[in-house]
Structure formats: C-alpha cells, structure tokens
Amino acid sequence: MPLPDPVTLMVRNIGALVTCDPAHGDAPGVIRDAVLMCAGEVIVYAGRGDAAPRPTGDNDIVDIDARGAAVIPGFVDAHTHIAWLGDRGEEYALRSSGLTYEQIAQRGGGIRSTVRDTARGSAAAIRDAASTRARLMIAHGTTTVEVKSGYGLDHDAEMRQLDAVADLGADHGMPLAIATYLPLHAAPDGDRADFIAEVCAHGVGDAAALASFCDVFCDEGAYTVDECRAVLLAARAAGMSLKVHADQRTHTGGAQLAAELHAASADHLEFADEADCRALAAAGVTGVILPGAALILGGPPPPGRRLRDAGATVAIATDCNPGTSYTESMPLMMSLAVATAGLGPSEALVAATSGGAAALQLDDRGILRRGLRADAAILSTPHWIDVAYHLGANPVATVIRGGQVVVGAGLAG
Ligand SMILES: [Zn+2]
C-alpha cells in the first residue's frame, strides 16, 4: 500500500506502540514491534513493522530507532492554571502546620494572593512564568495543555492572562495551548451581582476572541449554581464551550449544572455522587479528575472508578496551580489516579490522552492513528505501565509534537 504523502519522520523498532485506539482491542490498544510514520503534522502509518509500507520521500526523513522502547500518545493536560505570578511556598508550609486552605484564604492568602500578584503583571511577565511551567510539561510528555485565566477579578487583567496563553503555543518547545476564560474563580471584592452582570455584559464577549472555553468555580466559598449558570449561558451565546469546577469541596450541584448545559467537562467531582456521574455520562460530559489537588487538600479521593462505572468519559489532568497542585507531571497524575482513584494503568493512560482530548473537544489527537496529529512520546522503557507505576519518575525520553522532535535528540539509528 503506497503512502499518499512523503514521510517526514519515522520511528521504528517500537517495542510497544500504545495507540489508545479502541480499534486495536483491549485498552490501551498495544501493537508490538511497530512503526510510526508521519507526514508533516499528521500520522500516516501506525502499525506493525512487518506490515509497514515503504516510506516515500527523500533523504530528509527524520529516522528514529526506538530500540524496543514503548511509544504513547502525547498527553493532553485538560485542566491547568499555569498563567500565574508570585510564590506561595510559605503558605504551603503554613498548611502543613495545620491551617486549612479556607483559614488561609480568610487571612488574605490563598488564591487572593495569586490574584494580587498576577493582576498587576504584564502579559509578557505572565507568559514568561507560564512558559517555564509549559516547558516542564512537554518534557514530561504533554503535547497539548489547557490554560485558564482566573487570577484577574478584573476585566483587563483577565484579558492579559488570555493574551499570555495565546503566545504560549507558538513555541515548539512547549505544548500547544488551549485558552479557557475563568471569570468566576476567587470571590469578588464588591457587589457579587454587579460583578456577574459585568462578566456577562462585557467579559464573555471579549474573552470569546481569545478563549475556546468558559469555566466557573461552582462550590461553597466560590460561586452558586445560579451565578454560574448565568455566566455560562452568556458565554455559550458568545460562542465558547463550557466547563465547570464542580463538587470539589462540597456537594453543591456543579455536576448537575454541567450536565444540564452539556458542558465539555465537569472537573474535580470529589463530592459528586452516583446520580451525578450518571447524569454526566448521559449528557456526554467528560469527568476530569485532578488527583494532585485531591491529594494536597486531603479530602475524598477522585471519583475515577465512579465515573467509569457510570459510563462517563474520564480525563486526568494536573490542575497545575500555586495553591493546591504545583505539578507539571502527567505521569505523576497517572500514578496517583491508579493509587487513589480506582483506575487501572490502561484506564489512566487513556484518560491522560484521549480522555483529555475529549475534555477539550479535540478529535484530532490523544490516539495514535492514521490521519490524526503526530503527537507522541517515546519512553525510556519498553514497559508502558512504568508511566503509572514508577512513582515520580519521568519515563519520557523523546517528545514529538506535530511530527517534529521537540524534546530529546531522538534515539538516532
Ligand atoms: Zn482548577
């Protein structure tokens, strides 16, 4: 079978090509002794080496010998807050001495301190801070990252954060970035109704030019279901898809709101019950679990098993943020999901790749299949389970983003 396009990159001697493609049987769809070929940004062959077509093209093919290592799809980290300034290490130490997140927030710390530091920063300063984190993410295999605003509480400051995100993905040394407008995050200083009305009147319209999604923090100590519904309906009218931080601290109805509005995702969900999980599944809402935040906050474990048993699509994300989950590592999140959220390693890998893509409504990535984006990670091990098993390690040796090697020199043959 001839290939339609000249091959520009080929990875051969792949011990285990972990496709995450349901077409290849039991998850995560492993093909042994495989080859991956790309033409430009797109996969043109992902299958057994002994059945591979001879690549067309010239001598410019980037030829990588995987030497028996496993290859997985690039991670899609569908929930992060990496566009922040300031440092909250002292607060972390205080929490370890017994103060709760809520007690620190009442003293003006917590998210309010990040809002103070970030809101007065320039878009360039925010981009630089986010870039440092984004480079660490791609070094751990993440090829697409969602980045939220939410540290503004002020229209112009929110737009500066979204401007910073727009600059991120242009650099090949970082994951592709998807922007989310998060106007309802910390509580406002002034009148809540005025704040919500301003977001609906002006915020969502301006944000829609910069962001794919609008997100809200629906929980005790944040925003009510009715406040969130008002903003989400305005955001949808402005052309954005919807996300909800739901049922993280208490059972407040965020998951049901996400189901009612057919949001792209409902995130956190530690206090979501079985009926909530079934409602998300029925509405086609991806449940995003955030094992780092659940671990640091010390509450109930993430509901990975409950969501799966209810038939919902599950995604795993880092929630990278300065208060409750300061990590860039998707492999670590997979380990925690297996250890604490009731997922098996194969479920965790699918959730970290195609699940993340579903949470971002991106159907062109998260699976290694002909015709999809060539976003992949070559591991330093033949055993893909090490990603979820080797706690705190980085098993990623080489990262391919859009058909180009962006991390690691490649294991040149
Ligand atoms: Zn979050």
CSV table of C-alpha atoms in Angstrom, one decimal, residues 66 68-73 75 136-142 328-335 349 376-399 407-408 411:
chain,number,residue,atom,x,y,z
A,66,ALA,CA,13.2,3.4,19.4
A,68,GLY,CA,12.4,-1.5,21.7
A,69,ALA,CA,11.0,1.3,23.8
A,70,ALA,CA,7.3,2.0,24.2
A,71,VAL,CA,5.6,4.9,22.4
A,72,ILE,CA,2.5,6.5,23.7
A,73,PRO,CA,0.3,9.4,22.5
A,75,PHE,CA,-0.6,13.7,27.0
A,136,LEU,CA,8.5,21.2,32.1
A,137,MET,CA,5.1,19.9,30.9
A,138,ILE,CA,6.4,19.0,27.4
A,139,ALA,CA,9.5,17.4,29.0
A,140,HIS,CA,7.1,15.1,30.8
A,141,GLY,CA,5.3,14.2,27.5
A,142,THR,CA,2.4,16.7,27.4
A,328,GLU,CA,3.6,19.7,35.7
A,329,SER,CA,3.8,15.9,35.5
A,330,MET,CA,1.1,13.9,33.9
A,331,PRO,CA,3.0,10.6,34.6
A,332,LEU,CA,2.7,11.5,38.3
A,333,MET,CA,-1.0,12.2,38.0
A,334,MET,CA,-1.5,8.8,36.3
A,335,SER,CA,0.3,7.2,39.2
A,349,LEU,CA,-3.3,6.2,30.2
A,376,ALA,CA,3.7,11.2,20.7
A,377,ALA,CA,6.2,10.4,23.5
A,378,ILE,CA,9.0,7.8,23.1
A,379,LEU,CA,9.6,6.3,26.6
A,380,SER,CA,12.9,5.3,28.1
A,381,THR,CA,11.4,1.9,28.9
A,382,PRO,CA,9.8,-0.9,27.0
A,383,HIS,CA,7.1,-1.1,29.6
A,384,TRP,CA,4.4,1.5,29.2
A,385,ILE,CA,2.9,0.6,32.6
A,386,ASP,CA,6.0,2.3,34.1
A,387,VAL,CA,4.3,5.6,33.3
A,388,ALA,CA,1.8,4.9,36.1
A,389,TYR,CA,4.0,2.6,38.1
A,390,HIS,CA,7.3,4.4,38.6
A,391,LEU,CA,6.2,7.0,41.1
A,392,GLY,CA,7.6,10.4,40.5
A,393,ALA,CA,9.9,9.4,37.6
A,394,ASN,CA,9.9,10.9,34.2
A,395,PRO,CA,9.8,8.0,31.8
A,396,VAL,CA,9.7,10.2,28.7
A,397,ALA,CA,12.8,10.3,26.6
A,398,THR,CA,11.7,12.0,23.3
A,399,VAL,CA,8.6,14.1,22.5
A,407,VAL,CA,12.3,17.1,23.3
A,408,GLY,CA,15.3,14.8,23.3
A,411,LEU,CA,17.4,7.9,19.5
